[in-house]
Coordinates of C-alpha atoms in Angstrom, one line a residue:
Chain A
A1 CA -21.0 -70.9 213.2
Q2 CA -20.0 -71.6 216.9
S3 CA -17.4 -69.3 218.0
V4 CA -15.5 -68.1 221.2
S5 CA -14.4 -64.7 221.9
Q6 CA -11.8 -63.1 224.1
H7 CA -11.7 -59.4 224.7
N8 CA -8.1 -58.8 225.3
H9 CA -5.2 -59.8 223.0
H10 CA -2.6 -58.5 225.3
V11 CA -2.9 -57.6 229.1
I12 CA -0.1 -55.8 231.1
L13 CA -0.4 -55.8 234.9
S14 CA 1.9 -55.1 237.8
E15 CA 2.1 -57.8 240.8
A16 CA -0.9 -58.0 243.1
A17 CA -2.9 -56.3 240.7
S18 CA -6.4 -58.1 240.2
L19 CA -7.2 -59.7 236.8
E20 CA -10.2 -60.4 234.8
L21 CA -10.0 -61.8 231.4
G22 CA -13.1 -61.8 229.2
C23 CA -14.6 -64.8 227.3
N24 CA -17.7 -64.9 225.4
Y25 CA -19.4 -67.9 223.6
S26 CA -21.9 -68.0 220.7
Y27 CA -24.4 -70.3 221.7
G28 CA -27.2 -71.1 224.3
G29 CA -28.2 -74.1 225.8
T30 CA -26.5 -76.6 228.0
V31 CA -22.9 -75.6 227.5
N32 CA -19.5 -76.6 229.3
L33 CA -16.5 -74.2 229.4
F34 CA -12.8 -74.4 230.0
W35 CA -9.9 -72.4 230.6
Y36 CA -6.6 -73.5 229.6
V37 CA -3.1 -71.9 230.3
Q38 CA 0.1 -72.0 228.4
Y39 CA 3.3 -70.9 230.4
P40 CA 5.9 -70.0 228.8
G41 CA 8.0 -73.0 227.2
Q42 CA 5.3 -75.4 228.9
H43 CA 2.5 -77.7 227.5
L44 CA -1.0 -76.1 227.7
Q45 CA -2.6 -77.1 230.6
L46 CA -6.1 -77.2 232.0
L47 CA -6.8 -74.2 234.6
L48 CA -10.5 -74.7 235.1
K49 CA -13.8 -76.2 233.8
Y50 CA -17.5 -75.5 234.3
F51 CA -19.9 -78.4 233.7
S52 CA -22.9 -77.6 235.8
G53 CA -24.2 -76.5 239.2
D54 CA -22.3 -73.6 241.0
P55 CA -21.4 -71.0 238.2
L56 CA -18.6 -69.9 240.3
V57 CA -15.7 -72.5 239.4
K58 CA -12.4 -72.6 241.3
G59 CA -9.6 -73.7 239.5
I60 CA -5.7 -73.9 240.1
K61 CA -3.4 -71.3 241.3
G62 CA -6.3 -69.1 242.7
F63 CA -7.8 -68.7 239.8
E64 CA -11.7 -68.5 239.5
A65 CA -14.4 -68.3 236.8
E66 CA -17.7 -67.0 236.8
F67 CA -20.4 -68.7 234.3
I68 CA -23.2 -66.1 233.5
K69 CA -25.5 -67.8 231.2
S70 CA -27.6 -64.6 230.4
K71 CA -24.4 -63.0 229.3
F72 CA -23.0 -66.0 227.4
S73 CA -19.7 -65.4 229.3
F74 CA -17.2 -67.2 231.5
N75 CA -14.7 -64.7 232.8
L76 CA -11.4 -65.7 234.5
R77 CA -10.7 -63.8 237.4
K78 CA -7.7 -63.6 240.2
P79 CA -7.7 -61.4 242.9
S80 CA -3.8 -60.7 243.1
V81 CA -1.3 -61.6 240.2
Q82 CA 2.0 -63.0 240.4
W83 CA 4.9 -62.6 238.2
S84 CA 4.6 -66.3 237.7
D85 CA 1.2 -65.9 236.1
T86 CA 2.7 -64.5 233.0
A87 CA 1.3 -66.9 230.5
E88 CA -1.1 -67.3 227.5
Y89 CA -4.6 -68.0 228.6
F90 CA -7.1 -69.5 226.3
C91 CA -11.0 -70.2 226.8
A92 CA -12.6 -73.1 225.3
V93 CA -16.0 -74.4 224.4
P94 CA -17.1 -78.0 223.2
M95 CA -18.9 -77.7 220.0
K96 CA -22.8 -78.5 220.3
T97 CA -23.0 -80.9 217.7
S98 CA -20.0 -83.0 218.7
Y99 CA -18.8 -82.8 222.1
D100 CA -15.3 -84.2 221.4
K101 CA -14.5 -81.1 219.3
V102 CA -13.3 -78.0 221.4
I103 CA -13.4 -74.4 220.1
F104 CA -10.6 -72.2 221.4
G105 CA -10.5 -68.6 221.7
P106 CA -7.8 -66.6 220.3
G107 CA -6.2 -66.0 223.7
T108 CA -5.1 -63.3 225.8
S109 CA -1.3 -62.9 226.6
L110 CA -0.9 -61.7 230.0
S111 CA 2.4 -60.0 231.3
V112 CA 3.0 -59.5 234.9
I113 CA 5.7 -57.0 235.9
P114 CA 7.4 -57.6 239.2
Chain P
D1 CA 4.3 -90.9 234.2
G2 CA 1.5 -90.8 231.9
G3 CA 1.3 -88.3 229.1
I4 CA 1.6 -87.2 225.7
T5 CA 4.9 -87.1 223.5
Q6 CA 5.3 -84.9 220.6
S7 CA 8.7 -85.4 218.5
P8 CA 10.5 -83.9 217.3
K9 CA 10.4 -80.6 219.2
Y10 CA 11.6 -78.5 216.3
L11 CA 11.6 -79.3 212.6
F12 CA 12.9 -77.8 209.5
R13 CA 11.8 -79.0 205.9
K14 CA 12.3 -77.5 202.4
E15 CA 9.1 -76.4 200.4
G16 CA 7.5 -79.1 198.5
Q17 CA 8.5 -82.0 200.8
N18 CA 6.1 -84.0 202.9
V19 CA 6.7 -84.3 206.6
T20 CA 5.2 -86.5 209.4
L21 CA 4.8 -85.0 213.0
S22 CA 4.7 -87.9 215.7
C23 CA 2.1 -88.0 218.9
E24 CA 2.0 -91.0 221.3
Q25 CA -0.1 -91.1 224.4
N26 CA 0.1 -93.6 227.1
L27 CA -2.7 -92.4 228.8
N28 CA -5.3 -94.9 227.3
H29 CA -7.4 -92.0 226.1
D30 CA -9.6 -93.1 223.3
A31 CA -9.9 -89.5 221.4
M32 CA -6.9 -87.8 219.9
Y33 CA -6.5 -84.5 218.1
W34 CA -4.2 -82.3 216.1
Y35 CA -4.2 -78.4 216.5
R36 CA -2.4 -75.9 214.8
Q37 CA -1.3 -72.4 217.0
D38 CA -0.9 -69.4 215.0
P39 CA -0.2 -66.0 216.9
G40 CA -3.6 -64.3 217.6
Q41 CA -5.5 -67.1 216.1
G42 CA -5.6 -69.4 219.1
L43 CA -6.1 -72.9 218.2
R44 CA -7.5 -74.5 215.3
L45 CA -8.5 -77.9 214.8
I46 CA -7.1 -80.0 211.9
Y47 CA -8.0 -83.6 212.6
Y48 CA -9.5 -85.5 215.2
S49 CA -9.9 -89.5 216.0
Q50 CA -12.5 -90.8 218.5
I51 CA -11.3 -94.6 218.0
V52 CA -8.9 -96.6 216.5
N53 CA -9.0 -96.7 212.5
D54 CA -11.5 -93.6 212.4
F55 CA -10.7 -90.0 212.2
Q56 CA -12.6 -87.0 211.2
K57 CA -11.7 -83.6 209.6
G58 CA -11.5 -80.5 211.6
D59 CA -11.8 -76.9 210.6
I60 CA -8.6 -76.7 208.6
A61 CA -7.9 -80.2 207.3
E62 CA -6.7 -79.2 203.9
G63 CA -3.2 -80.0 203.2
Y64 CA -2.9 -82.3 206.1
S65 CA -3.7 -86.3 206.5
V66 CA -3.5 -88.5 209.4
S67 CA -3.8 -92.1 210.5
R68 CA -5.0 -93.9 213.4
E69 CA -3.7 -97.6 213.5
K70 CA -3.1 -97.7 216.9
K71 CA -4.9 -96.3 220.1
E72 CA -1.6 -94.6 221.3
S73 CA -0.5 -93.1 218.1
F74 CA -1.8 -90.4 215.8
P75 CA 0.7 -89.2 213.4
L76 CA 0.2 -86.1 211.4
T77 CA 1.6 -85.5 207.9
V78 CA 2.0 -81.9 206.5
T79 CA 1.9 -82.6 202.7
S80 CA 3.0 -80.1 200.1
A81 CA -0.6 -78.9 199.5
Q82 CA -0.5 -77.1 202.9
K83 CA -0.1 -73.5 201.4
N84 CA 1.2 -72.0 204.9
P85 CA 2.9 -74.9 207.1
T86 CA 5.2 -72.8 209.2
A87 CA 3.3 -73.1 212.8
F88 CA 3.2 -74.4 215.8
Y89 CA 1.5 -78.5 216.0
L90 CA -0.1 -79.5 219.2
C91 CA -1.3 -82.8 219.7
A92 CA -4.0 -83.6 222.5
S93 CA -6.0 -86.4 223.8
S94 CA -8.9 -86.9 226.2
M95 CA -11.3 -89.7 227.3
Y96 CA -14.1 -90.2 224.9
R97 CA -17.0 -87.9 225.7
T98 CA -15.5 -86.6 228.8
Y99 CA -13.9 -83.4 228.7
G100 CA -10.4 -81.5 229.7
Y101 CA -7.3 -82.3 226.9
T102 CA -4.2 -83.4 228.2
F103 CA -1.8 -81.7 225.6
G104 CA 1.7 -82.4 224.3
S105 CA 4.7 -80.1 224.4
G106 CA 4.1 -79.2 220.5
T107 CA 6.2 -79.4 217.6
R108 CA 7.4 -76.3 215.8
L109 CA 7.6 -76.7 212.1
T110 CA 9.5 -74.4 209.8
V111 CA 9.3 -74.7 206.1
V112 CA 11.8 -73.0 204.2

């Protein structure tokens, strides 16, 4: 079965530290990839997405992600985190057999300490 | 402003009672979805609908039912057959075959 894994359940960083959250998906071929973010008390919102082309994707609030096809990975990065980046982050992939169904990873909770 | 409205935000029910969660969107999106969010498990798909009067089961549909009589509305009923109904429920929508969901703010259901 298709799956999405996220390496870290909970990450704690100090402000200005660099961030990398891992995401791996289980199948090859054409793939679209997403990162969603859920700030405390707010809606889930789309952070960035990869459809095709440049494997380095830039999103909102200084986030970026790199699609590495050979590693089935789509890691999320930010060079310098802020306290306001404290949130839950979800990697997501549409199902290969039904593009309208999206599989979400288990999420990574990021806490940034001022 | 366009968006998805879920109501109520918090819901308490006694065990054995059915309960219906509301989801309304004014984005003119074709597809709508219900997810359940539990700590450490991410979001799991309950049901989804690509067009009016049609819907498909997701990965954890047992104990749930839905209807899609209008494009704007996709209510979810949590029945007494759902063994662990206490959870955070999220509704989402998207344009058919384009990607990126818009999410509602969620309903936290507690069954006592």
